[in-house]
């Protein structure tokens, strides 16, 4: 096989997951050009099947080793593929680091991704869990997702509707093995339509003395908030929010609110449903800043589990279960992990 496909046996994964836990892949196959996928998939070791598609490793927890070959798509091209002077379609390979893409678009005066600055991970992973922050979800800006379907060998372009985006959800999560995301197209605009509805964002801009922000100001404010609230995975291993905010029937949310008036309750995008703040409930159970050996909860944000050094994935999973159990015991609400757990059942 050519250099566009690189195979490593018994590959260490510690530097390839932002929790920084030890894990090993029996084979790691890196494919730089998606056009080589049919060839790579028909040869050993991928012919055995793919145990895991690895992006930036920022949304997974290795509670054990992957039990088969791991595939990483490493293509990193970004290009404007259509431009009418205002609206532009930007296409990025799956392997492009997400924050590099955000800065690339802002440098060219293209708006739409500014609220999503500094999210760790790759572009190919972004549509899978529909990454979101500070009032925006990536699905809103996605024009199409280019995928390879291993079972048929076909390439498809799925438009936004076909991706069925929801809160931290998409068609790619439900049909996890069907498609490999090879590239993503974004519909961006030179006319800013800034989204400042997230309360903390307006406060941050005001504190910076910015009265009429542009997209770059919004990205800078988001970066400042993230740096303050979320630990840098390069310094303290973590995978961002470990739990999704639970979505419950409105009547249950009303009852909880009556008992706990400070509980933040949000719209859930579906009639009769409400989204609750998992961070607030975890905080109320006393977990924020908790530390037990090398596993813990960030002192700056109750949703973020951290590895203080040599924590194992199994230890982190055990802590996560204890947190979820205590939230369930106190509030009667089940919270679920946001990252994918490898090598164990939740
Ligand atoms: N809160 C606490 N204690 C804490 C942290 C937060 O009580 O330690 C309460 C506060 O009342 C706060 C509320 O929870 O107002 C919401 O907190 P925050 O604004 O930080 O948002 P979040 O719901 O905890 C979500 C995303 C984050 C994203 C932020 C900002 C999820 C699971 N997480 O967190 O995404 O950055 O909103 O938009 O939806 C990620 O997915 O990895 C991630 C970091």
Coordinates of C-alpha atoms and ligand atoms in Angstrom, one line a residue:
X1 CA 0.0 0.0 0.0
X2 CA 1.1 3.5 -0.6
X3 CA 2.1 6.2 1.9
X4 CA -1.4 7.5 1.9
X5 CA -2.2 4.5 4.0
X6 CA -0.1 3.8 7.1
X7 CA -0.5 0.7 9.3
X8 CA 1.0 0.5 12.9
X9 CA 0.8 -2.7 14.9
X10 CA 0.1 -2.6 18.6
X11 CA -0.2 1.2 18.6
X12 CA -0.2 3.2 21.9
X13 CA -3.3 5.5 22.1
X14 CA -2.4 7.5 25.2
X15 CA -1.5 10.6 23.2
X16 CA -4.5 10.1 20.9
X17 CA -7.2 10.5 23.6
X18 CA -7.6 13.8 25.5
X19 CA -8.3 12.0 28.8
X20 CA -4.7 10.8 28.3
X21 CA -5.4 7.3 29.5
X22 CA -3.4 4.2 28.4
X23 CA -4.9 2.0 25.7
X24 CA -3.5 0.1 22.8
X25 CA -4.9 -0.7 19.4
X26 CA -4.0 -4.0 17.8
X27 CA -3.6 -2.1 14.6
X28 CA -3.9 1.6 13.8
X29 CA -4.6 2.4 10.1
X30 CA -4.2 6.0 9.1
X31 CA -5.7 7.0 5.8
X32 CA -4.7 10.4 4.5
X33 CA -6.7 10.4 1.3
X34 CA -10.3 9.1 1.5
X35 CA -10.1 8.0 -2.2
X36 CA -7.8 5.2 -0.9
X37 CA -10.5 3.8 1.5
X38 CA -11.8 1.1 -0.8
X39 CA -8.2 -0.2 -1.1
X40 CA -7.5 0.1 2.6
X41 CA -10.7 -1.6 3.6
X42 CA -10.2 -4.6 1.3
X43 CA -6.7 -5.4 2.7
X44 CA -5.6 -6.6 6.1
X45 CA -6.1 -5.6 8.8
X46 CA -9.2 -3.5 8.0
X47 CA -10.7 -6.5 6.2
X48 CA -11.4 -7.9 9.7
X49 CA -13.7 -5.0 10.3
X50 CA -13.2 -1.6 12.0
X51 CA -13.4 -1.6 15.8
X52 CA -13.2 2.2 16.1
X53 CA -12.9 5.3 13.9
X54 CA -10.7 7.7 15.8
X55 CA -10.8 11.5 15.3
X56 CA -9.1 13.8 17.8
X57 CA -9.9 11.4 20.7
X58 CA -11.7 14.2 22.5
X59 CA -15.0 12.5 22.9
X60 CA -14.2 9.0 24.0
X61 CA -13.2 7.1 27.1
X62 CA -11.0 4.1 26.7
X63 CA -12.3 1.9 29.6
X64 CA -10.5 -1.0 27.8
X65 CA -8.6 -1.5 24.5
X66 CA -10.4 -1.5 21.2
X67 CA -10.9 -5.1 20.2
X68 CA -9.9 -4.7 16.5
X69 CA -8.4 -2.3 14.0
X70 CA -8.6 1.4 14.6
X71 CA -9.0 3.7 11.6
X72 CA -8.0 7.4 11.6
X73 CA -8.8 9.6 8.6
X74 CA -6.0 12.1 8.5
X75 CA -6.8 14.2 5.4
X76 CA -6.5 17.9 6.3
X77 CA -7.5 20.0 3.3
X78 CA -9.8 23.0 3.6
X79 CA -11.2 24.8 0.5
X80 CA -14.0 27.2 -0.5
X81 CA -15.9 25.2 -3.2
X82 CA -18.6 27.7 -3.9
X83 CA -18.9 31.4 -3.4
X84 CA -21.6 33.9 -4.5
X85 CA -19.8 36.9 -2.9
X86 CA -21.8 36.6 0.3
X87 CA -22.6 32.9 1.0
X88 CA -19.7 30.5 0.6
X89 CA -19.5 26.7 0.9
X90 CA -16.4 25.6 2.8
X91 CA -15.4 21.9 2.5
X92 CA -13.0 20.4 5.0
X93 CA -11.5 16.9 5.2
X94 CA -12.5 14.8 8.2
X95 CA -9.0 15.0 9.7
X96 CA -8.9 18.9 9.9
X97 CA -8.5 20.0 13.5
X98 CA -11.8 21.7 14.4
X99 CA -10.4 24.9 15.8
X100 CA -8.1 25.3 12.8
X101 CA -11.1 25.3 10.6
X102 CA -12.9 27.9 12.8
X103 CA -9.9 30.2 12.5
X104 CA -9.5 29.6 8.8
X105 CA -13.1 30.6 8.1
X106 CA -12.9 33.7 10.3
X107 CA -9.6 34.8 8.6
X108 CA -11.5 34.8 5.3
X109 CA -14.4 36.9 6.8
X110 CA -16.8 33.9 6.8
X111 CA -19.2 33.8 9.7
X112 CA -21.1 31.0 11.3
X113 CA -18.6 28.9 13.3
X114 CA -17.5 31.6 15.8
X115 CA -19.5 30.3 18.8
X116 CA -17.9 26.9 18.3
X117 CA -14.3 28.2 18.7
X118 CA -11.8 26.1 20.7
X119 CA -13.8 22.9 20.8
X120 CA -11.3 20.0 20.7
X121 CA -11.5 17.3 18.1
X122 CA -11.6 16.9 14.3
X123 CA -14.0 18.2 11.7
X124 CA -15.1 14.6 10.8
X125 CA -16.3 14.1 14.4
X126 CA -18.2 17.4 14.6
X127 CA -21.4 16.2 12.8
X128 CA -21.5 12.8 14.6
X129 CA -22.4 14.3 18.0
X130 CA -23.6 17.6 16.6
X131 CA -21.1 19.6 18.7
X132 CA -22.6 22.6 20.3
X133 CA -21.7 25.5 22.5
X134 CA -22.7 29.0 23.5
X135 CA -26.1 28.8 21.8
X136 CA -25.1 27.2 18.5
X137 CA -25.0 23.7 17.2
X138 CA -22.8 22.8 14.3
X139 CA -25.7 21.1 12.4
X140 CA -27.1 24.6 11.8
X141 CA -24.2 25.5 9.6
X142 CA -23.7 22.1 7.9
X143 CA -24.5 22.1 4.2
X144 CA -23.7 18.4 3.6
X145 CA -21.7 15.6 5.0
X146 CA -19.6 13.4 2.7
X147 CA -19.5 9.8 3.7
X148 CA -18.1 6.5 2.6
X149 CA -20.3 3.4 3.1
X150 CA -18.0 0.4 3.6
X151 CA -20.8 -2.2 3.0
X152 CA -21.4 -0.9 -0.5
X153 CA -18.2 0.9 -1.3
X154 CA -20.2 4.0 -2.2
X155 CA -19.6 7.6 -1.5
X156 CA -22.7 9.7 -0.6
X157 CA -23.3 13.4 0.2
X158 CA -26.0 13.7 2.9
X159 CA -27.7 17.1 3.0
X160 CA -28.4 18.7 6.4
X161 CA -31.9 17.2 6.7
X162 CA -30.7 13.7 6.0
X163 CA -28.2 14.1 8.9
X164 CA -31.2 14.4 11.4
X165 CA -29.4 16.6 13.8
X166 CA -30.6 16.9 17.4
X167 CA -29.0 17.8 20.7
X168 CA -25.7 15.9 20.7
X169 CA -27.3 13.6 18.2
X170 CA -27.4 12.7 14.5
X171 CA -28.0 9.9 12.1
X172 CA -24.4 9.0 12.4
X173 CA -24.8 8.1 16.1
X174 CA -27.8 5.8 15.5
X175 CA -26.3 4.0 12.6
X176 CA -22.8 4.1 13.9
X177 CA -21.1 1.5 11.7
X178 CA -22.9 2.4 8.4
X179 CA -20.9 5.5 7.3
X180 CA -17.4 6.9 7.6
X181 CA -17.4 10.7 7.6
X182 CA -14.8 11.7 5.1
X183 CA -15.5 15.5 4.7
X184 CA -17.9 18.1 5.8
X185 CA -19.3 21.1 3.9
X186 CA -20.4 24.2 5.7
X187 CA -22.7 27.0 4.5
X188 CA -21.1 30.3 5.8
X189 CA -21.8 33.9 5.2
X190 CA -19.9 37.2 5.0
X191 CA -23.0 38.9 6.5
X192 CA -22.7 38.2 10.2
X193 CA -25.8 36.9 11.9
X194 CA -24.3 36.9 15.4
X195 CA -25.8 34.6 18.0
X196 CA -25.5 36.2 21.4
X197 CA -28.4 34.6 23.2
X198 CA -26.3 32.6 25.6
X199 CA -26.2 34.8 28.6
X200 CA -22.5 34.4 29.5
X201 CA -21.5 35.5 26.0
X202 CA -23.2 38.9 26.2
X203 CA -21.6 39.4 29.7
X204 CA -18.2 38.5 28.4
X205 CA -18.4 40.9 25.5
X206 CA -19.7 43.7 27.8
X207 CA -16.8 43.0 30.2
X208 CA -14.4 43.4 27.3
X209 CA -16.0 46.7 26.4
X210 CA -17.2 45.4 23.0
X211 CA -20.5 47.2 22.1
X212 CA -20.8 46.2 18.5
X213 CA -19.1 42.8 18.1
X214 CA -18.0 41.1 14.9
X215 CA -17.6 37.4 14.5
X216 CA -14.0 37.5 15.6
X217 CA -15.0 39.3 18.8
X218 CA -17.5 36.6 19.5
X219 CA -14.9 33.9 18.9
X220 CA -12.5 35.7 21.2
X221 CA -15.1 35.9 23.9
X222 CA -16.0 32.2 23.5
X223 CA -12.3 31.3 23.7
X224 CA -11.9 33.4 26.9
X225 CA -15.0 31.7 28.6
X226 CA -13.8 28.3 27.6
X227 CA -10.3 28.9 28.9
X228 CA -11.8 30.1 32.2
X229 CA -14.4 27.3 32.7
X230 CA -13.0 24.2 30.9
X231 CA -9.6 22.7 31.7
X232 CA -7.1 22.5 28.8
X233 CA -6.8 18.8 27.9
X234 CA -3.1 19.4 27.1
X235 CA -2.6 20.3 30.8
X236 CA -5.3 18.2 32.6
X237 CA -6.8 15.2 30.8
X238 CA -10.5 15.5 30.1
X239 CA -13.1 15.0 27.4
X240 CA -15.2 18.2 27.9
X241 CA -18.7 17.6 29.3
X242 CA -18.8 14.0 30.4
X243 CA -22.6 13.9 30.7
X244 CA -25.3 15.1 28.4
X245 CA -27.9 17.5 29.8
X246 CA -30.9 15.1 30.4
X247 CA -34.1 15.8 28.5
X248 CA -37.2 15.0 30.6
X249 CA -41.0 15.5 30.4
X250 CA -42.1 19.1 31.2
X251 CA -44.2 17.9 34.1
X252 CA -41.1 16.3 35.7
X253 CA -39.1 19.5 35.1
X254 CA -41.8 21.5 36.8
X255 CA -41.8 19.2 39.8
X256 CA -38.1 19.4 40.1
X257 CA -38.1 23.2 39.8
X258 CA -40.7 23.5 42.6
X259 CA -38.4 21.5 44.8
X260 CA -35.1 23.1 43.6
X261 CA -35.9 26.6 42.4
X262 CA -32.3 27.3 41.3
X263 CA -32.1 24.3 38.9
X264 CA -31.4 25.7 35.4
X265 CA -34.1 24.4 33.0
X266 CA -33.9 25.0 29.2
X267 CA -36.0 24.5 26.1
X268 CA -35.4 21.1 24.6
X269 CA -36.5 21.7 21.0
X270 CA -39.4 19.3 21.4
X271 CA -42.9 20.1 22.7
X272 CA -43.6 18.9 26.2
X273 CA -39.9 18.3 26.9
X274 CA -37.3 20.2 28.9
X275 CA -33.5 20.0 29.2
X276 CA -32.0 20.1 32.7
X277 CA -28.5 21.2 33.7
X278 CA -26.6 18.1 34.6
X279 CA -23.7 20.3 35.8
X280 CA -26.0 21.9 38.4
X281 CA -27.3 18.6 39.7
X282 CA -23.8 17.1 39.9
X283 CA -22.6 20.3 41.7
X284 CA -25.5 20.0 44.1
X285 CA -24.4 16.5 44.9
X286 CA -21.1 17.9 46.0
X287 CA -18.8 16.5 43.3
X288 CA -17.3 19.6 41.9
X289 CA -13.5 19.6 42.6
X290 CA -13.8 16.0 44.0
X291 CA -10.5 14.1 43.7
X292 CA -9.7 10.5 44.5
X293 CA -6.1 9.6 43.6
X294 CA -5.7 10.6 40.0
X295 CA -9.4 10.7 39.0
X296 CA -11.6 13.7 39.7
X297 CA -14.1 16.4 38.7
X298 CA -12.8 19.7 37.5
X299 CA -12.9 22.5 40.1
X300 CA -14.1 24.9 37.5
X301 CA -17.0 22.8 36.0
X302 CA -19.0 19.9 37.5
X303 CA -19.6 18.3 34.1
X304 CA -15.9 17.7 33.4
X305 CA -14.2 14.5 34.6
X306 CA -10.4 14.8 34.8
X307 CA -7.3 12.7 34.8
X308 CA -4.8 14.2 37.2
X309 CA -2.0 12.0 35.9
X310 CA -2.1 8.2 35.7
X311 CA -5.8 7.5 36.0
X312 CA -7.1 4.5 34.1
X313 CA -10.2 4.6 31.9
X314 CA -11.8 2.0 34.2
X315 CA -11.3 4.3 37.2
X316 CA -12.8 7.3 35.3
X317 CA -15.8 5.1 34.3
X318 CA -16.3 4.0 38.0
X319 CA -16.3 7.6 39.1
X320 CA -18.8 8.5 36.4
X321 CA -21.1 5.7 37.5
X322 CA -21.0 6.9 41.1
X323 CA -21.8 10.5 40.0
X324 CA -24.7 9.3 37.9
X325 CA -26.0 7.1 40.8
X326 CA -25.9 10.0 43.2
X327 CA -27.8 12.3 40.8
X328 CA -30.4 9.6 40.2
X329 CA -30.8 9.0 44.0
X330 CA -31.3 12.7 44.7
X331 CA -33.2 14.0 41.7
X332 CA -34.7 10.8 40.1
X333 CA -33.0 11.7 36.8
X334 CA -30.8 9.4 34.8
X335 CA -27.8 11.1 33.2
X336 CA -25.8 9.6 30.4
X337 CA -22.3 10.0 29.1
X338 CA -21.6 12.2 26.2
X339 CA -18.3 10.6 25.2
X340 CA -18.3 7.2 23.6
X341 CA -17.2 4.5 26.1
X342 CA -14.8 1.9 24.5
X343 CA -14.3 -1.5 26.1
X344 CA -17.2 -1.4 28.6
X345 CA -20.9 -0.9 28.8
X346 CA -22.3 2.2 30.4
Ligands
LIG1 N1 -23.5 25.0 36.6 C1 -23.3 24.6 37.9 N2 -22.1 24.1 38.3 C2 -21.1 24.0 37.4 C3 -21.2 24.4 36.1 C4 -22.4 24.9 35.7 O1 -24.2 24.7 38.7 O2 -20.0 23.5 37.9 C5 -24.8 25.5 36.2 C6 -24.8 27.0 36.1 O3 -26.1 27.4 36.6 C7 -24.8 27.2 34.6 C8 -25.5 26.0 34.0 O4 -25.1 24.9 34.9 O5 -25.5 28.4 34.3 C9 -25.0 25.7 32.6 O6 -23.6 25.6 32.6 P1 -22.8 25.9 31.2 O7 -23.2 27.2 30.6 O8 -21.3 25.7 31.5 O9 -23.4 24.8 30.2 P2 -23.5 23.2 30.3 O10 -25.0 22.9 30.1 O11 -23.0 22.7 31.6 C10 -23.1 22.9 27.8 C11 -22.3 22.0 26.9 C12 -20.9 22.4 26.8 C13 -20.8 23.9 26.3 C14 -21.6 24.8 27.2 C15 -21.8 26.2 26.8 C16 -23.4 19.9 27.1 C17 -23.3 18.5 27.7 N3 -22.4 20.6 27.4 O12 -22.6 22.8 29.1 O13 -20.2 21.6 25.9 O14 -19.5 24.3 26.2 O15 -23.0 24.2 27.3 O16 -22.6 26.3 25.7 O17 -24.4 20.2 26.5 C18 -19.0 19.6 25.7 O18 -20.0 19.1 25.1 O19 -18.0 18.9 25.9 C19 -19.1 20.9 26.2 C20 -18.1 21.4 27.0

